[in-house]
């Protein structure tokens, strides 16, 4: 279980996250993190990952991550940023091998097999890139390699900041299906920042909706993504309708008209 308790983050004197509480978030579930630009989504992920100083607690399976060393937290929590670091001159296969060994010095991590690496690349549909150099890849291909680097580490908590932003429609659906399968199969908790509300409706189990660093909605996607919440958070007139296949879709009719 993941529990976020009174989490607060500030950049200097400017507060970004305000005593945010969320959870418990159960393992085996994909949690979509929604909100407008500047609402604190990326900051929240970085704070959970231990990359930012924060107040409050982040409790994973009864252990307060904020009291652990960064090295200990990195063995359990993997964070994939929105913008990946500048590519080094490594082959894709080598980069995934390095990722597997980076934060875990156990014999199991150090002895990760080539077959396991190729299996992860295959499930992402990029096994053909295994001998390509990172600095030769497109933005979308690098994003998929970053996801392989995250999955090979078998974390208990996976934090993904807009991993679909550079992917085409086919790969977006492919990646979300894979994430849901891996999340359930490994019993981990996956928290993913999304801007596509329909992707959140159809591919996530739980949803956190934040605005200006405060939680305004928490629950199933169907109960959080509503006409009222979209007007409140995004200032848009929207409908959430069910198609002939029984899937929920968000339709935007325009901007909310400000009161005179």
PDB file of N, CA, C and O in Angstrom, residues 16 20 28 56 79 97 99 115 184 195 200 222:
ATOM      1  N   UNK A  16       4.446  24.714  -3.470  1.00  0.00           N
ATOM      2  CA  UNK A  16       3.951  24.038  -4.666  1.00  0.00           C
ATOM      3  C   UNK A  16       2.913  22.989  -4.308  1.00  0.00           C
ATOM      4  O   UNK A  16       1.846  22.910  -4.919  1.00  0.00           O
ATOM      5  N   UNK A  20      -0.699  17.628   1.070  1.00  0.00           N
ATOM      6  CA  UNK A  20      -1.513  16.735   0.246  1.00  0.00           C
ATOM      7  C   UNK A  20      -1.606  15.358   0.902  1.00  0.00           C
ATOM      8  O   UNK A  20      -0.613  14.796   1.355  1.00  0.00           O
ATOM      9  N   UNK A  28      -0.681  -3.401  -7.544  1.00  0.00           N
ATOM     10  CA  UNK A  28      -1.350  -4.024  -8.681  1.00  0.00           C
ATOM     11  C   UNK A  28      -2.273  -3.106  -9.435  1.00  0.00           C
ATOM     12  O   UNK A  28      -3.060  -3.566 -10.269  1.00  0.00           O
ATOM     13  N   UNK A  56       6.054  16.007   5.573  1.00  0.00           N
ATOM     14  CA  UNK A  56       5.050  14.961   5.564  1.00  0.00           C
ATOM     15  C   UNK A  56       5.675  13.588   5.412  1.00  0.00           C
ATOM     16  O   UNK A  56       6.880  13.404   5.604  1.00  0.00           O
ATOM     17  N   UNK A  79      11.787   6.261 -10.768  1.00  0.00           N
ATOM     18  CA  UNK A  79      11.177   7.470 -11.332  1.00  0.00           C
ATOM     19  C   UNK A  79      11.699   7.671 -12.746  1.00  0.00           C
ATOM     20  O   UNK A  79      12.916   7.679 -12.982  1.00  0.00           O
ATOM     21  N   UNK A  97      21.132  -2.857 -19.106  1.00  0.00           N
ATOM     22  CA  UNK A  97      21.951  -3.618 -18.166  1.00  0.00           C
ATOM     23  C   UNK A  97      22.478  -2.714 -17.052  1.00  0.00           C
ATOM     24  O   UNK A  97      22.430  -3.074 -15.871  1.00  0.00           O
ATOM     25  N   UNK A  99      21.119   0.055 -16.000  1.00  0.00           N
ATOM     26  CA  UNK A  99      19.983   0.436 -15.162  1.00  0.00           C
ATOM     27  C   UNK A  99      19.659  -0.658 -14.156  1.00  0.00           C
ATOM     28  O   UNK A  99      19.331  -0.376 -12.993  1.00  0.00           O
ATOM     29  N   UNK A 115      18.890 -12.703 -21.527  1.00  0.00           N
ATOM     30  CA  UNK A 115      17.547 -13.109 -21.933  1.00  0.00           C
ATOM     31  C   UNK A 115      16.481 -12.235 -21.287  1.00  0.00           C
ATOM     32  O   UNK A 115      15.478 -11.891 -21.926  1.00  0.00           O
ATOM     33  N   UNK A 184       0.009  -5.403 -12.621  1.00  0.00           N
ATOM     34  CA  UNK A 184      -0.750  -6.482 -11.996  1.00  0.00           C
ATOM     35  C   UNK A 184       0.118  -7.717 -11.761  1.00  0.00           C
ATOM     36  O   UNK A 184       0.048  -8.337 -10.696  1.00  0.00           O
ATOM     37  N   UNK A 195      -1.948  13.627 -19.667  1.00  0.00           N
ATOM     38  CA  UNK A 195      -2.772  14.756 -20.079  1.00  0.00           C
ATOM     39  C   UNK A 195      -3.975  14.291 -20.889  1.00  0.00           C
ATOM     40  O   UNK A 195      -4.944  15.036 -21.030  1.00  0.00           O
ATOM     41  N   UNK A 200      -6.637   8.070 -19.508  1.00  0.00           N
ATOM     42  CA  UNK A 200      -6.794   7.825 -18.075  1.00  0.00           C
ATOM     43  C   UNK A 200      -8.077   7.053 -17.785  1.00  0.00           C
ATOM     44  O   UNK A 200      -8.098   6.132 -16.964  1.00  0.00           O
ATOM     45  N   UNK A 222     -13.875   7.006 -13.366  1.00  0.00           N
ATOM     46  CA  UNK A 222     -15.250   7.390 -13.689  1.00  0.00           C
ATOM     47  C   UNK A 222     -15.843   8.359 -12.670  1.00  0.00           C
ATOM     48  O   UNK A 222     -16.670   9.216 -13.024  1.00  0.00           O
TER      49      UNK A 222
END
